[in-house]
Short mmCIF file of C-alpha atoms in Angstrom, two decimals:
data_model
loop_
_atom_site.label_atom_id
_atom_site.label_comp_id
_atom_site.label_asym_id
_atom_site.label_seq_id
_atom_site.Cartn_x
_atom_site.Cartn_y
_atom_site.Cartn_z
CA MET V 1 14.62 -5.45 -75.51
CA ASP V 2 13.00 -6.09 -71.68
CA SER V 3 16.18 -7.16 -69.44
CA LYS V 4 13.38 -7.98 -66.52
CA LYS V 5 13.71 -11.92 -65.83
CA GLN V 6 10.63 -13.96 -66.60
CA THR V 7 8.67 -14.69 -63.09
CA PRO V 8 8.79 -18.37 -62.73
CA VAL V 9 5.17 -20.17 -63.22
CA LYS V 10 3.75 -21.22 -59.90
CA TYR V 11 1.84 -24.47 -59.41
CA TYR V 12 -0.26 -26.29 -57.44
CA VAL V 13 -0.86 -29.92 -56.98
CA GLY V 14 -4.79 -31.33 -57.07
CA ILE V 15 -5.28 -35.32 -55.65
CA ASP V 16 -8.70 -36.11 -55.62
CA VAL V 17 -10.08 -39.51 -54.76
CA GLY V 18 -12.91 -40.30 -56.36
CA SER V 19 -15.33 -43.51 -56.01
CA ALA V 20 -13.51 -45.80 -58.67
CA SER V 21 -10.10 -43.61 -58.82
CA VAL V 22 -7.49 -41.44 -57.44
CA ARG V 23 -6.45 -38.67 -59.89
CA ALA V 24 -3.78 -35.66 -59.92
CA ALA V 25 -3.43 -32.83 -61.27
CA LEU V 26 -0.33 -29.69 -61.89
CA VAL V 27 -2.59 -26.36 -62.33
CA ASP V 28 -0.98 -23.10 -62.83
CA GLY V 29 -2.22 -19.95 -60.99
CA PHE V 30 -4.52 -18.87 -63.94
CA GLY V 31 -6.48 -22.34 -63.58
CA THR V 32 -5.18 -24.35 -66.27
CA VAL V 33 -3.85 -28.19 -66.48
CA VAL V 34 -0.90 -28.75 -67.19
CA ALA V 35 -0.34 -32.37 -66.13
CA HIS V 36 -3.46 -34.91 -65.52
CA ALA V 37 -2.97 -38.35 -64.56
CA ASP V 38 -5.42 -41.25 -63.04
CA GLN V 39 -5.06 -44.62 -61.11
CA PRO V 40 -7.99 -46.74 -60.56
CA ILE V 41 -8.65 -47.80 -56.56
CA GLN V 42 -10.15 -51.21 -55.42
CA ILE V 43 -13.84 -51.78 -54.49
CA TRP V 44 -14.66 -54.73 -52.39
CA GLU V 45 -18.80 -55.07 -52.28
CA PRO V 46 -18.43 -58.66 -49.18
CA GLN V 47 -22.76 -58.30 -49.00
CA PRO V 48 -25.47 -55.93 -50.89
CA ASP V 49 -25.15 -52.31 -49.85
CA HIS V 50 -21.62 -53.08 -48.32
CA TYR V 51 -19.00 -50.98 -49.99
CA GLU V 52 -15.23 -51.57 -48.64
CA GLN V 53 -11.98 -49.45 -49.72
CA SER V 54 -8.48 -49.73 -48.22
CA SER V 55 -6.69 -46.54 -47.10
CA ALA V 56 -3.15 -48.03 -48.13
CA ASP V 57 -4.43 -48.98 -51.94
CA ILE V 58 -5.74 -44.93 -51.77
CA TRP V 59 -2.62 -43.61 -50.76
CA ALA V 60 -0.41 -45.63 -52.58
CA ALA V 61 -2.70 -44.60 -56.54
CA CYS V 62 -1.90 -40.58 -54.97
CA CYS V 63 1.74 -41.48 -55.01
CA SER V 64 2.10 -43.10 -58.35
CA VAL V 65 -0.58 -40.21 -59.65
CA THR V 66 1.69 -36.96 -57.63
CA LYS V 67 4.74 -38.96 -59.37
CA LYS V 68 3.40 -39.01 -62.49
CA VAL V 69 2.36 -35.71 -63.08
CA VAL V 70 5.36 -33.69 -61.33
CA CYS V 71 7.78 -35.58 -63.13
CA GLY V 72 10.35 -33.04 -64.47
CA VAL V 73 9.15 -30.18 -63.36
CA ASP V 74 11.49 -27.79 -61.12
CA ALA V 75 10.51 -28.35 -57.65
CA SER V 76 10.79 -24.82 -56.40
CA GLN V 77 7.60 -24.01 -58.54
CA ILE V 78 5.56 -26.13 -56.18
CA ARG V 79 4.17 -23.83 -54.26
CA GLY V 80 0.94 -25.82 -52.51
CA VAL V 81 -0.95 -29.71 -52.50
CA GLY V 82 -4.73 -30.12 -52.11
CA PHE V 83 -6.96 -32.83 -51.03
CA ASP V 84 -10.57 -33.92 -51.94
CA ALA V 85 -12.07 -37.04 -51.71
CA THR V 86 -14.82 -38.80 -51.46
CA CYS V 87 -16.84 -38.43 -47.18
CA SER V 88 -16.05 -42.22 -47.13
CA LEU V 89 -15.21 -43.22 -43.44
CA VAL V 90 -11.59 -44.62 -42.46
CA VAL V 91 -10.54 -46.98 -39.17
CA VAL V 92 -7.40 -47.13 -37.94
CA ASP V 93 -5.89 -48.31 -34.77
CA LYS V 94 -3.97 -45.92 -31.80
CA GLN V 95 -1.07 -46.94 -33.63
CA PHE V 96 -2.50 -45.56 -36.83
CA GLN V 97 -2.67 -49.13 -38.61
CA PRO V 98 -5.36 -49.83 -40.63
CA LEU V 99 -8.16 -52.05 -38.97
CA ALA V 100 -11.32 -54.32 -40.59
CA VAL V 101 -15.24 -52.56 -41.03
CA ASN V 102 -15.79 -56.28 -42.05
CA CYS V 103 -16.79 -59.47 -39.87
CA GLY V 104 -13.68 -61.68 -42.30
CA GLY V 105 -11.07 -59.03 -40.41
CA GLN V 106 -9.03 -57.89 -43.49
CA ASN V 107 -7.40 -55.10 -41.99
CA TYR V 108 -6.53 -54.52 -45.64
CA ARG V 109 -10.57 -53.43 -45.79
CA ASN V 110 -10.50 -50.13 -43.85
CA VAL V 111 -12.47 -48.05 -44.77
CA ILE V 112 -16.58 -47.78 -45.30
CA MET V 113 -17.35 -46.45 -48.67
CA TRP V 114 -19.29 -43.43 -48.59
CA MET V 115 -21.94 -44.72 -50.94
CA ASP V 116 -22.07 -48.32 -47.67
CA HIS V 117 -25.94 -48.43 -46.98
CA ARG V 118 -25.57 -51.00 -43.95
CA ALA V 119 -26.53 -48.94 -41.31
CA VAL V 120 -30.02 -48.35 -42.13
CA SER V 121 -31.60 -49.46 -38.61
CA GLN V 122 -29.07 -47.04 -37.19
CA VAL V 123 -29.52 -44.04 -39.03
CA GLU V 124 -33.63 -45.19 -38.47
CA ARG V 125 -32.68 -44.99 -34.53
CA ILE V 126 -30.74 -41.30 -34.39
CA ASN V 127 -33.33 -39.77 -36.76
CA ALA V 128 -36.33 -40.88 -33.98
CA THR V 129 -34.36 -38.85 -31.60
CA HIS V 130 -35.30 -35.90 -33.80
CA HIS V 131 -32.37 -34.09 -32.35
CA ARG V 132 -31.92 -30.29 -32.73
CA VAL V 133 -28.63 -30.93 -34.76
CA LEU V 134 -30.22 -32.68 -37.31
CA SER V 135 -32.01 -29.25 -38.31
CA TYR V 136 -28.70 -29.06 -40.53
CA VAL V 137 -29.28 -32.09 -42.44
CA GLY V 138 -32.65 -30.95 -43.88
CA GLY V 139 -34.12 -32.80 -40.94
CA VAL V 140 -33.04 -36.15 -41.60
CA MET V 141 -29.68 -37.37 -41.68
CA SER V 142 -28.71 -39.37 -44.14
CA VAL V 143 -27.15 -43.35 -44.15
CA GLU V 144 -24.13 -42.11 -46.10
CA MET V 145 -22.83 -40.05 -43.35
CA GLN V 146 -20.59 -40.95 -40.27
CA PRO V 147 -22.64 -40.86 -36.88
CA PRO V 148 -24.97 -43.78 -38.19
CA LYS V 149 -21.48 -46.04 -39.50
CA LEU V 150 -20.24 -45.34 -36.03
CA LEU V 151 -22.55 -46.45 -34.27
CA TRP V 152 -23.27 -50.23 -37.07
CA LEU V 153 -19.47 -50.42 -36.01
CA LYS V 154 -19.73 -50.72 -32.06
CA GLU V 155 -23.10 -52.58 -32.79
CA ASN V 156 -22.10 -55.38 -34.65
CA LEU V 157 -17.96 -55.28 -34.29
CA GLN V 158 -17.19 -53.86 -30.60
CA GLU V 159 -14.44 -56.24 -30.30
CA SER V 160 -12.39 -56.19 -33.23
CA CYS V 161 -13.16 -52.58 -34.38
CA TRP V 162 -14.15 -50.30 -31.81
CA GLU V 163 -12.28 -50.87 -28.48
CA LYS V 164 -9.71 -50.88 -30.84
CA ALA V 165 -9.32 -47.83 -32.98
CA GLY V 166 -7.67 -45.08 -32.45
CA TYR V 167 -9.08 -42.47 -34.57
CA PHE V 168 -12.14 -42.43 -36.99
CA PHE V 169 -11.27 -40.17 -39.92
CA ASP V 170 -13.06 -38.87 -43.29
CA LEU V 171 -10.93 -40.30 -46.13
CA PRO V 172 -10.28 -36.01 -47.18
CA ASP V 173 -8.85 -35.61 -43.72
CA PHE V 174 -7.18 -39.05 -43.53
CA LEU V 175 -4.99 -37.34 -46.77
CA SER V 176 -3.72 -34.97 -45.36
CA TRP V 177 -2.65 -36.41 -41.89
CA LYS V 178 -0.82 -38.96 -44.38
CA ALA V 179 0.80 -35.99 -45.87
CA THR V 180 1.68 -33.34 -42.52
CA GLY V 181 1.07 -36.42 -39.77
CA VAL V 182 -1.18 -33.90 -38.04
CA THR V 183 -4.38 -34.70 -37.24
CA ALA V 184 -5.97 -31.96 -37.61
CA ARG V 185 -10.10 -32.35 -39.13
CA SER V 186 -11.45 -30.14 -42.19
CA LEU V 187 -14.47 -28.04 -41.72
CA CYS V 188 -15.90 -29.05 -44.13
CA THR V 189 -16.08 -32.76 -43.37
CA VAL V 190 -17.28 -32.16 -40.02
CA VAL V 191 -19.45 -30.24 -40.37
CA CYS V 192 -21.26 -31.76 -43.74
CA LYS V 193 -20.95 -35.22 -42.61
CA TRP V 194 -20.34 -34.93 -38.24
CA THR V 195 -22.82 -32.88 -37.03
CA TYR V 196 -20.18 -30.78 -35.57
CA THR V 197 -21.37 -26.81 -35.85
CA SER V 198 -18.57 -23.69 -36.66
CA ASP V 199 -20.27 -21.86 -34.56
CA GLY V 200 -20.66 -24.65 -31.32
CA GLY V 201 -18.32 -27.10 -32.16
CA TRP V 202 -19.45 -31.16 -31.05
CA ASP V 203 -22.76 -31.33 -29.08
CA ASP V 204 -22.38 -34.05 -26.19
CA SER V 205 -26.14 -34.93 -26.06
CA PHE V 206 -26.77 -35.91 -29.72
CA TRP V 207 -23.12 -38.18 -29.00
CA LYS V 208 -25.32 -39.40 -25.93
CA MET V 209 -29.10 -39.84 -26.97
CA ILE V 210 -27.08 -41.94 -29.96
CA GLY V 211 -25.05 -44.71 -27.97
CA LEU V 212 -21.95 -42.91 -28.56
CA ASP V 213 -21.00 -41.19 -25.31
CA ASP V 214 -17.60 -43.02 -25.81
CA LEU V 215 -16.48 -40.49 -28.03
CA VAL V 216 -17.39 -37.38 -26.30
CA LYS V 217 -15.02 -39.12 -22.92
CA ASP V 218 -11.47 -38.96 -24.50
CA LYS V 219 -13.11 -34.91 -25.86
CA TYR V 220 -14.03 -36.05 -29.35
CA GLU V 221 -10.08 -37.40 -29.79
CA LYS V 222 -10.96 -40.09 -32.47
CA ILE V 223 -13.04 -37.96 -34.67
CA GLY V 224 -11.47 -34.45 -34.25
CA ASN V 225 -11.18 -32.29 -31.88
CA HIS V 226 -8.62 -29.78 -33.85
CA VAL V 227 -11.07 -28.22 -35.97
CA LEU V 228 -9.43 -25.71 -39.81
CA SER V 229 -11.25 -24.34 -42.36
CA PRO V 230 -10.74 -25.24 -45.70
CA GLY V 231 -7.59 -24.18 -48.01
CA GLU V 232 -5.36 -23.37 -44.26
CA SER V 233 -1.93 -24.74 -44.67
CA VAL V 234 -2.10 -27.61 -42.35
CA GLY V 235 0.92 -28.54 -39.78
CA LYS V 236 4.83 -27.44 -41.32
CA GLY V 237 3.33 -28.58 -44.29
CA LEU V 238 4.68 -32.18 -45.95
CA THR V 239 6.30 -34.88 -44.02
CA PRO V 240 10.00 -36.13 -44.97
CA GLU V 241 8.05 -39.55 -45.63
CA ALA V 242 5.19 -38.42 -47.26
CA ALA V 243 7.39 -36.36 -49.48
CA LYS V 244 9.38 -39.00 -50.44
CA ASP V 245 6.13 -41.54 -51.33
CA LEU V 246 4.71 -37.94 -53.62
CA GLY V 247 8.20 -36.95 -55.17
CA LEU V 248 7.69 -33.57 -53.66
CA PRO V 249 10.07 -31.88 -51.75
CA GLU V 250 10.01 -31.69 -47.67
CA GLY V 251 7.81 -29.00 -46.30
CA ILE V 252 5.24 -27.60 -48.90
CA ALA V 253 2.42 -26.63 -48.31
CA VAL V 254 -0.56 -28.76 -47.34
CA ALA V 255 -3.89 -27.36 -47.30
CA ALA V 256 -7.05 -28.33 -45.38
CA SER V 257 -9.29 -30.69 -47.57
CA LEU V 258 -12.39 -30.77 -48.71
CA ILE V 259 -15.09 -33.58 -49.78
CA ASP V 260 -14.95 -34.19 -53.50
CA ALA V 261 -18.14 -32.34 -54.65
CA HIS V 262 -17.00 -29.53 -52.52
CA ALA V 263 -14.16 -29.22 -53.90
CA GLY V 264 -15.50 -29.12 -57.31
CA GLY V 265 -17.72 -26.96 -56.48
CA LEU V 266 -14.81 -24.89 -55.55
CA GLY V 267 -13.42 -24.99 -59.00
CA VAL V 268 -16.26 -23.77 -60.76
CA ILE V 269 -19.04 -22.00 -58.87
CA GLY V 270 -16.78 -19.02 -58.53
CA ALA V 271 -15.70 -18.04 -62.33
CA ASP V 272 -16.04 -14.51 -64.04
CA VAL V 273 -19.27 -14.37 -65.66
CA LYS V 274 -18.23 -11.39 -67.72
CA GLY V 275 -19.26 -11.33 -70.99
CA HIS V 276 -21.74 -14.14 -71.54
CA ASN V 277 -24.87 -13.27 -71.03
CA LEU V 278 -25.49 -15.20 -68.67
CA PRO V 279 -28.90 -14.15 -65.44
CA CYS V 280 -25.98 -14.44 -62.43
CA GLU V 281 -24.02 -11.87 -64.01
CA ASN V 282 -23.21 -8.79 -61.88
CA GLN V 283 -25.03 -10.62 -59.31
CA PRO V 284 -23.63 -12.28 -55.95
CA ILE V 285 -22.30 -16.18 -56.28
CA THR V 286 -25.83 -16.74 -54.22
CA ALA V 287 -27.27 -17.15 -57.93
CA ARG V 288 -25.30 -20.25 -58.69
CA VAL V 289 -26.14 -24.06 -58.35
CA ALA V 290 -22.48 -25.85 -58.88
CA MET V 291 -23.99 -29.57 -59.46
CA ILE V 292 -20.73 -31.65 -58.94
CA CYS V 293 -21.53 -35.06 -61.26
CA GLY V 294 -20.14 -38.41 -61.75
CA THR V 295 -21.02 -41.65 -59.99
CA SER V 296 -23.21 -40.08 -57.88
CA SER V 297 -24.27 -35.73 -58.14
CA CYS V 298 -24.43 -32.93 -55.80
CA HIS V 299 -26.09 -29.59 -55.53
CA MET V 300 -24.20 -27.34 -54.11
CA GLY V 301 -25.95 -23.10 -53.36
CA VAL V 302 -24.57 -21.05 -51.11
CA SER V 303 -26.00 -18.35 -49.12
CA GLU V 304 -25.54 -15.40 -47.27
CA THR V 305 -27.93 -16.43 -44.53
CA PRO V 306 -28.91 -20.25 -43.56
CA ILE V 307 -31.32 -21.41 -45.37
CA PHE V 308 -32.96 -24.53 -43.60
CA VAL V 309 -34.45 -26.33 -46.68
CA PRO V 310 -36.72 -29.66 -45.75
CA GLY V 311 -34.58 -33.01 -47.34
CA VAL V 312 -31.12 -30.60 -48.39
CA TRP V 313 -28.68 -31.22 -46.64
CA GLY V 314 -26.61 -27.91 -44.69
CA PRO V 315 -26.73 -25.05 -44.35
CA TYR V 316 -23.58 -25.79 -43.50
CA PHE V 317 -21.13 -21.81 -42.85
CA SER V 318 -18.02 -22.00 -44.20
CA ALA V 319 -17.97 -25.44 -45.22
CA MET V 320 -17.31 -24.91 -49.06
CA VAL V 321 -17.04 -20.58 -49.32
CA PRO V 322 -15.23 -18.88 -46.47
CA GLY V 323 -18.18 -16.79 -44.78
CA LEU V 324 -20.97 -17.90 -46.72
CA TRP V 325 -23.61 -20.43 -45.97
CA LEU V 326 -23.88 -24.26 -48.30
CA ASN V 327 -27.18 -26.19 -48.69
CA GLU V 328 -26.46 -29.28 -50.91
CA GLY V 329 -28.48 -31.36 -52.83
CA GLY V 330 -27.72 -34.88 -53.88
CA GLN V 331 -28.78 -38.03 -55.72
CA SER V 332 -27.25 -40.91 -54.78
CA ALA V 333 -26.72 -42.42 -58.00
CA THR V 334 -26.65 -41.12 -61.66
CA GLY V 335 -23.63 -41.89 -63.44
CA LYS V 336 -24.14 -45.47 -61.82
CA LEU V 337 -27.06 -45.63 -62.96
CA ILE V 338 -26.83 -44.45 -66.02
CA ASP V 339 -23.68 -47.59 -66.39
CA HIS V 340 -26.19 -49.78 -64.90
CA VAL V 341 -29.34 -49.56 -67.53
CA VAL V 342 -26.81 -49.80 -69.75
CA GLN V 343 -25.06 -52.67 -69.15
CA GLY V 344 -27.25 -54.78 -68.22
CA HIS V 345 -30.18 -54.34 -71.72
CA VAL V 346 -30.07 -57.68 -73.93
CA ALA V 347 -28.64 -54.96 -76.30
CA PHE V 348 -25.30 -53.97 -74.12
CA PRO V 349 -23.37 -56.62 -76.53
CA GLU V 350 -24.63 -55.20 -79.86
CA LEU V 351 -24.11 -51.70 -78.78
CA GLN V 352 -20.27 -52.54 -77.32
CA SER V 353 -19.37 -53.99 -81.02
CA LYS V 354 -21.21 -51.07 -82.54
CA ALA V 355 -19.07 -48.19 -80.79
CA ALA V 356 -15.55 -50.25 -80.98
CA ALA V 357 -16.14 -50.66 -84.92
CA SER V 358 -16.93 -46.82 -85.27
CA ALA V 359 -14.02 -46.13 -82.87
CA HIS V 360 -16.32 -43.80 -80.33
CA SER V 361 -17.13 -44.78 -76.56
CA ILE V 362 -20.53 -46.06 -76.06
CA TYR V 363 -22.75 -42.92 -74.70
CA THR V 364 -20.97 -41.19 -78.12
CA TYR V 365 -22.29 -43.83 -80.37
CA LEU V 366 -26.06 -43.40 -78.11
CA ASN V 367 -26.00 -40.00 -78.49
CA SER V 368 -25.38 -40.56 -82.18
CA HIS V 369 -27.86 -43.52 -82.51
CA LEU V 370 -30.43 -41.03 -80.65
CA ASP V 371 -30.40 -38.21 -83.76
CA LEU V 372 -30.98 -41.16 -86.59
CA ILE V 373 -33.72 -42.28 -84.44
CA LYS V 374 -35.20 -38.95 -83.50
CA LYS V 375 -36.99 -38.35 -87.38
CA SER V 376 -38.30 -34.53 -87.21
CA LEU V 377 -38.98 -34.70 -83.37
CA PRO V 378 -36.56 -33.60 -80.78
CA VAL V 379 -34.63 -36.05 -79.21
CA GLY V 380 -36.20 -35.39 -75.79
CA PHE V 381 -39.43 -35.53 -77.84
CA LEU V 382 -38.63 -39.34 -77.92
CA THR V 383 -39.66 -40.61 -74.81
CA VAL V 384 -43.43 -39.50 -74.32
CA ASP V 385 -44.21 -43.01 -73.58
CA LEU V 386 -41.08 -43.93 -71.43
CA HIS V 387 -41.01 -42.76 -67.85
CA VAL V 388 -38.49 -43.21 -65.32
CA TRP V 389 -38.23 -42.84 -61.61
CA PRO V 390 -34.62 -42.62 -60.67
CA ASP V 391 -33.71 -44.10 -57.28
CA PHE V 392 -32.38 -47.53 -57.83
CA HIS V 393 -30.30 -46.74 -54.49
CA GLY V 394 -32.99 -44.41 -52.61
CA ASN V 395 -33.45 -40.66 -52.36
CA ARG V 396 -31.22 -38.52 -51.00
CA SER V 397 -33.08 -34.96 -51.69
CA PRO V 398 -35.32 -34.04 -51.87
CA LEU V 399 -37.23 -36.56 -50.29
CA THR V 400 -34.35 -38.15 -47.85
CA ASP V 401 -36.01 -41.52 -48.17
CA LEU V 402 -33.49 -44.83 -48.59
CA THR V 403 -36.20 -47.04 -49.09
CA LEU V 404 -37.50 -45.90 -52.52
CA LYS V 405 -36.63 -47.68 -55.32
CA GLY V 406 -36.31 -47.27 -59.43
CA MET V 407 -39.36 -47.25 -61.78
CA VAL V 408 -39.43 -48.06 -65.80
CA VAL V 409 -43.04 -47.02 -67.03
CA GLY V 410 -43.97 -47.76 -70.79
CA LEU V 411 -41.64 -50.56 -71.59
CA THR V 412 -42.46 -53.26 -74.49
CA LEU V 413 -40.75 -56.61 -75.74
CA SER V 414 -38.77 -55.02 -78.45
CA ARG V 415 -34.95 -56.09 -77.27
CA GLY V 416 -33.14 -53.84 -79.87
CA LEU V 417 -30.88 -51.27 -79.72
CA ASP V 418 -33.41 -48.50 -80.19
CA GLU V 419 -35.44 -49.41 -77.08
CA LEU V 420 -31.88 -49.61 -74.88
CA ALA V 421 -31.07 -45.82 -76.48
CA LEU V 422 -34.25 -45.17 -75.53
CA ILE V 423 -33.98 -46.44 -71.88
CA TYR V 424 -30.84 -44.04 -71.77
CA LEU V 425 -32.25 -41.43 -72.67
CA ALA V 426 -35.08 -41.35 -70.32
CA THR V 427 -32.55 -42.12 -67.68
CA ILE V 428 -30.87 -39.29 -68.11
CA GLN V 429 -33.89 -37.35 -68.68
CA ALA V 430 -35.02 -38.63 -65.16
CA ILE V 431 -31.93 -38.04 -63.31
CA ALA V 432 -32.41 -33.87 -65.13
CA LEU V 433 -36.27 -34.37 -63.42
CA GLY V 434 -34.24 -35.19 -60.06
CA THR V 435 -32.20 -32.22 -60.31
CA ARG V 436 -35.31 -29.69 -60.91
CA HIS V 437 -36.97 -31.51 -58.43
CA ILE V 438 -33.93 -30.07 -56.03
CA LEU V 439 -33.85 -26.48 -57.07
CA GLU V 440 -37.27 -25.74 -56.80
CA THR V 441 -37.35 -27.23 -53.00
CA MET V 442 -33.99 -24.76 -52.62
CA GLN V 443 -36.20 -22.23 -54.57
CA ALA V 444 -39.35 -22.35 -52.51
CA ALA V 445 -37.02 -22.32 -49.07
CA GLY V 446 -35.47 -19.08 -49.82
CA HIS V 447 -32.77 -19.72 -52.67
CA HIS V 448 -32.43 -17.62 -55.82
CA ILE V 449 -31.14 -19.26 -58.27
CA ASN V 450 -30.99 -18.76 -62.07
CA THR V 451 -27.31 -20.31 -63.48
CA LEU V 452 -26.53 -23.79 -63.42
CA PHE V 453 -22.13 -25.27 -63.07
CA LEU V 454 -21.90 -28.78 -64.02
CA CYS V 455 -18.51 -31.00 -63.83
CA GLY V 456 -17.80 -34.19 -63.63
CA GLY V 457 -17.66 -36.74 -65.68
CA LEU V 458 -20.97 -36.47 -66.72
CA SER V 459 -20.66 -32.69 -67.83
CA LYS V 460 -18.76 -34.75 -70.64
CA ASN V 461 -21.75 -36.02 -72.15
CA PRO V 462 -23.39 -33.63 -74.43
CA LEU V 463 -26.65 -34.82 -74.26
CA PHE V 464 -26.67 -35.23 -70.60
CA VAL V 465 -25.92 -31.18 -70.15
CA GLN V 466 -29.01 -30.20 -72.82
CA MET V 467 -30.93 -31.72 -70.94
CA HIS V 468 -30.56 -30.48 -67.73
CA ALA V 469 -30.37 -27.16 -69.06
CA ASP V 470 -33.81 -27.81 -71.41
CA ILE V 471 -35.91 -29.58 -68.46
CA THR V 472 -34.58 -27.13 -65.73
CA GLY V 473 -34.72 -24.34 -67.92
CA LYS V 474 -31.11 -22.51 -66.81
CA PRO V 475 -28.51 -22.03 -68.62
CA VAL V 476 -25.60 -24.75 -67.99
CA VAL V 477 -22.30 -23.15 -67.76
CA LEU V 478 -19.18 -25.73 -68.25
CA SER V 479 -15.66 -24.82 -67.30
CA LYS V 480 -12.71 -24.32 -69.70
CA GLU V 481 -11.00 -27.16 -67.45
CA VAL V 482 -13.08 -30.98 -67.21
CA GLU V 483 -10.91 -31.45 -64.69
CA SER V 484 -12.62 -28.68 -62.36
CA VAL V 485 -12.38 -30.74 -59.33
CA LEU V 486 -9.02 -31.20 -59.29
CA VAL V 487 -8.74 -27.24 -60.39
CA GLY V 488 -10.57 -27.08 -56.57
CA ALA V 489 -8.03 -29.35 -55.03
CA ALA V 490 -5.05 -26.58 -56.82
CA ILE V 491 -6.94 -23.89 -55.51
CA LEU V 492 -6.60 -25.40 -52.12
CA GLY V 493 -3.02 -25.79 -52.74
CA ALA V 494 -2.83 -22.36 -54.00
CA CYS V 495 -4.61 -20.79 -50.82
CA ALA V 496 -2.29 -22.84 -48.53
CA SER V 497 0.91 -21.58 -50.13
CA GLY V 498 0.43 -18.19 -49.51
CA ASP V 499 -0.31 -17.08 -52.42
CA PHE V 500 -3.86 -15.74 -52.98
CA VAL V 501 -4.82 -13.72 -50.21
CA SER V 502 -8.26 -15.85 -49.82
CA ILE V 503 -10.25 -18.79 -51.63
CA GLN V 504 -12.48 -15.99 -53.71
CA GLU V 505 -9.15 -14.56 -55.01
CA ALA V 506 -7.86 -17.82 -55.65
CA MET V 507 -11.66 -18.81 -57.32
CA ALA V 508 -12.08 -16.03 -59.25
CA LYS V 509 -8.70 -16.51 -60.73
CA MET V 510 -8.26 -20.06 -61.69
CA GLY V 511 -11.63 -20.71 -62.51
CA LYS V 512 -12.42 -20.38 -65.98
CA ILE V 513 -15.92 -20.99 -68.23
CA GLY V 514 -15.28 -23.44 -70.88
CA ARG V 515 -18.77 -23.37 -72.62
CA VAL V 516 -22.85 -22.11 -71.74
CA VAL V 517 -25.28 -24.81 -73.03
CA GLN V 518 -28.78 -22.49 -73.36
CA PRO V 519 -31.82 -24.11 -72.86
CA ASN V 520 -34.44 -24.74 -75.93
CA HIS V 521 -37.59 -22.72 -74.03
CA GLN V 522 -39.53 -23.79 -77.40
CA HIS V 523 -39.87 -27.46 -75.27
CA ARG V 524 -40.20 -25.90 -72.30
CA ARG V 525 -44.32 -27.45 -72.34
CA PHE V 526 -43.03 -30.82 -73.16
CA TYR V 527 -40.72 -30.92 -70.38
CA ASP V 528 -43.12 -29.50 -67.38
CA LYS V 529 -46.04 -32.14 -68.73
CA LYS V 530 -42.90 -34.73 -68.32
CA TYR V 531 -42.06 -33.50 -64.55
CA GLU V 532 -46.08 -33.94 -63.86
CA VAL V 533 -45.85 -37.13 -64.71
CA PHE V 534 -42.21 -37.36 -62.68
CA LEU V 535 -43.85 -36.48 -59.42
CA LYS V 536 -46.74 -38.75 -60.09
CA LEU V 537 -44.15 -42.07 -59.83
CA VAL V 538 -43.13 -41.83 -56.63
CA GLU V 539 -47.04 -40.53 -55.37
CA HIS V 540 -47.51 -44.11 -57.02
CA GLN V 541 -44.79 -45.91 -55.64
CA ARG V 542 -45.72 -44.81 -51.52
CA GLU V 543 -49.44 -45.69 -53.05
CA TYR V 544 -48.91 -49.40 -54.14
CA ARG V 545 -46.43 -49.78 -51.12
CA SER V 546 -49.09 -48.71 -48.53
CA ILE V 547 -51.81 -50.98 -49.66
CA MET V 548 -48.63 -53.90 -49.36
CA ASN V 549 -47.69 -52.68 -46.07
CA SER V 550 -51.67 -53.57 -45.32
CA PHE V 551 -50.92 -56.77 -46.02
#
């Protein structure tokens, strides 16, 4: 009989703040999600393209879901906490109290969301400078990054917000401050969204050139002058107040955070693929792209040397995987676009009632309905005469044109459920064609990509996954744990605890493959033709806009 005592299981808490909800998971050292909870958070849209949230509402949700997942667990077994969040902008005053980011003066609404496009004029002026830091964001800064939002606040809310502000945080950094009382920033956030460089730090000339030289005068205290690598331990761990709020013991290790997409990348891209007959087996991690697909989608590719990709953010050194350069492509509206198209269709009430009667989600029902109407054709071929350009919220990559609009070609007078299913299918295909556009641009610049790793809410939809495999011609790997973003956040906590030597070690041990979806190469010619049409759509849009602009 074995007299050795069984080693207690070590747990890590991952906390993920998405666009519409906060989620937490208790994860063990093998990457298994033991407990999971989520809670919605509020979004305000006071006018078109303005999206705001409340940091107090977000923190309260973090505390609520964390208490749920650790309930009944021996506190001594919980070793570390990791946060990830959307790259939204949090504004607080010198006493760390919330400051309104709106003209109405509602201080509790102190977060400008990542998808907020209010700063269009500001980003156009920033891009007109052609400053050298822009080469690290694909040559053109996005309106979703922080400098244009800061400039908007200075120009529109100077007295009520700008002059009173004590700190501007990226949301992931706000959470680590709230947990530890330390204002250190993550290398991930400041490099990816604020123009910080891992070798040179802040560039004074950039901030002066765009009219934000007041940030330089205080030695960048307001936006961060102490930067930590993701997964590095912050301060002395959880403060007594934060520990009480979260239901965790004081002093537990807290990791420097990640942006949510980067946490998803961390949770999937380093998984051991042996035995799955994948082209990336026995190849470096640089052959992989992690695609995090939820409200929006991000395409994360890494390289050993810097690769400058037109229209794709980066290269960012050590922003996701230490020691590797990161390029980040993206689509600003994917899950949000699918919801918009489906819920706005006249047949949506019929879909709702039929899905409810069959006890299925609306998307499971739509997938089944497509199988019914396809007859002898492959499902994807149903859209031979229906084509969508998916940039209803502008193009992030690779065209970097936020003025582009969505397009649908091939509509008829039909208004039934069949037509709703077809426009749903065409929208998913358009998103996958956009992914192909991004991947081809990355490959033309020097990346060598042969496998996609998908996570996020849309990866649960088998039609979305199969269309990405067929349209890109690459196998798609789905992780064993659906909640890969939470696993990524937990990996940060595991590294901060000291239980793993490196993020790479934690990625290999905690990231697990679930299923592999292979492309159907017999359908390649059809999707090559769809891709030709796809690229023609944006050409036509630019042509007709040029005609109308001459009016």
